[in-house]
Short mmCIF file of C-alpha atoms in Angstrom, two decimals:
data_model
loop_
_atom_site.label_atom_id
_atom_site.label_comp_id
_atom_site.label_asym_id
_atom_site.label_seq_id
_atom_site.Cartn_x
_atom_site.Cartn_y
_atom_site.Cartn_z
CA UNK A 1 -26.78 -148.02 -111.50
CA UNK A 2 -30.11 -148.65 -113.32
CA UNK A 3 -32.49 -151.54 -113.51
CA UNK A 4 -34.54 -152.09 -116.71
CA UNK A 5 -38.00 -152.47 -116.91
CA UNK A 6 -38.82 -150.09 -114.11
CA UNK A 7 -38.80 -146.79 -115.52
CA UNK A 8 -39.96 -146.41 -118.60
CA UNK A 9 -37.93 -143.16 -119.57
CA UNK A 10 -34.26 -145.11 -118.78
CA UNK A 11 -31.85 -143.66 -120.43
CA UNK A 12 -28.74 -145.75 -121.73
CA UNK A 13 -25.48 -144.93 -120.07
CA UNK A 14 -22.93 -145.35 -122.76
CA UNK A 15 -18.93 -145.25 -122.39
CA UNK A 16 -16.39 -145.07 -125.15
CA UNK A 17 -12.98 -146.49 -124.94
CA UNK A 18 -10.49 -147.71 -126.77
CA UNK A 19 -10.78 -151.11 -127.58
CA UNK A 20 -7.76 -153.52 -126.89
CA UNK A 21 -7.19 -156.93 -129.11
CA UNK A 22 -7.75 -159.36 -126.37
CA UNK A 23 -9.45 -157.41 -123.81
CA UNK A 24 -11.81 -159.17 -121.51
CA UNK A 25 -14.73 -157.21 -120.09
CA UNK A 26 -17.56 -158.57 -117.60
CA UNK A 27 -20.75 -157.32 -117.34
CA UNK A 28 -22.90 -158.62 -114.59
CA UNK A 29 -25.73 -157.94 -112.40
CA UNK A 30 -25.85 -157.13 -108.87
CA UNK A 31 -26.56 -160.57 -108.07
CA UNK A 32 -22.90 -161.21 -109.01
CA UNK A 33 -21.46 -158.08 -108.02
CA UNK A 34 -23.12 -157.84 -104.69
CA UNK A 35 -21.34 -161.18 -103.62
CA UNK A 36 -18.23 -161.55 -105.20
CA UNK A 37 -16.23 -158.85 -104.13
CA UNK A 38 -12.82 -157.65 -106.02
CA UNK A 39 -10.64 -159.73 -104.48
CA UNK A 40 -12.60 -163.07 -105.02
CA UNK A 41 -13.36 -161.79 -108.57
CA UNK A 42 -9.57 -161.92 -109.40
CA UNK A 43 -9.04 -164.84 -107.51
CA UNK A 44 -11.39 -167.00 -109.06
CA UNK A 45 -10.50 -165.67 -112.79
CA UNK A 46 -6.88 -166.64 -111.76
CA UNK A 47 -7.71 -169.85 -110.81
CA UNK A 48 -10.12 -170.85 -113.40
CA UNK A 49 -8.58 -168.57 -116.20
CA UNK A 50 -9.71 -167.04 -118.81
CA UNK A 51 -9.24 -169.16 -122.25
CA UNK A 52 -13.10 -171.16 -121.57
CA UNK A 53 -15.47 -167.79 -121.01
CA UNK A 54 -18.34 -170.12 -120.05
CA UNK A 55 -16.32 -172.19 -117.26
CA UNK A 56 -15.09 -168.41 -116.23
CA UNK A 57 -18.37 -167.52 -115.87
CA UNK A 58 -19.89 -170.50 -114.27
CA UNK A 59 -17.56 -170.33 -111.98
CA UNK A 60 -17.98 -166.69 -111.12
CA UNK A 61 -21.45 -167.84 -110.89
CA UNK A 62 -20.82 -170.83 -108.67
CA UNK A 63 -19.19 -168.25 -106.43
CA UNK A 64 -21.82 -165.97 -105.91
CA UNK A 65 -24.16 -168.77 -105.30
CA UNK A 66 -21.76 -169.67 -102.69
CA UNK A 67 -22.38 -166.31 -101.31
CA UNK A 68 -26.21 -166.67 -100.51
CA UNK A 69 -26.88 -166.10 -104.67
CA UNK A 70 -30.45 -164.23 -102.81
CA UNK A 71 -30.60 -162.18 -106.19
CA UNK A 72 -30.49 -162.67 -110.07
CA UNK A 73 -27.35 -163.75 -111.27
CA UNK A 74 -25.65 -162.38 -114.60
CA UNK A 75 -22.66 -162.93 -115.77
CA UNK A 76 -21.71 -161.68 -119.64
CA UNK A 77 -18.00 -162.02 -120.56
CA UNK A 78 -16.68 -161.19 -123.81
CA UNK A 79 -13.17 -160.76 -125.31
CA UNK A 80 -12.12 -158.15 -127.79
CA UNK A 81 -11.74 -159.13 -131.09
CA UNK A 82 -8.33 -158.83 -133.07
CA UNK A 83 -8.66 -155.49 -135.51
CA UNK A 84 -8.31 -156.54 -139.32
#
């Protein structure tokens, strides 16, 4: 875990994977991750699904607002492309 703008010899921590057509991937901050714990994470991408990204992620949002939201909250979702 890292937080930008504090140290100003961060390093990047970069991971390579495979890519999957269709993939979803979240990256958040800690105000997100800090209150929405696994379970509710899944629940609320079940319930809202995952076709609108930006109702998914207001509603993740919503969520950890619901928790206290006492920090920052980012949410980032993306979907892998289709190769071509």
């Amino acid at each position: 875990l890292k937080a930008m703008g504090l140290n100003p010899g961060l390093e990047a921590e970069i991971t390579v994977s495979k890519k999957i057509p269709g993939e979803l991937y979240l990256l958040c901050s800690d105000g997100l991750s800090d209150l929405v714990n696994d379970f509710e994470l899944n629940r609320t991408t079940q319930k809202t699904g995952t076709e609108d990204l930006e109702q998914l992620a207001a509603a993740l949002t919503d969520r950890a607002l619901c928790g206290g939201g006492f920090d920052n909250i980012t949410v980032l979702l993306f979907r892998v492309g289709e190769e071509g």
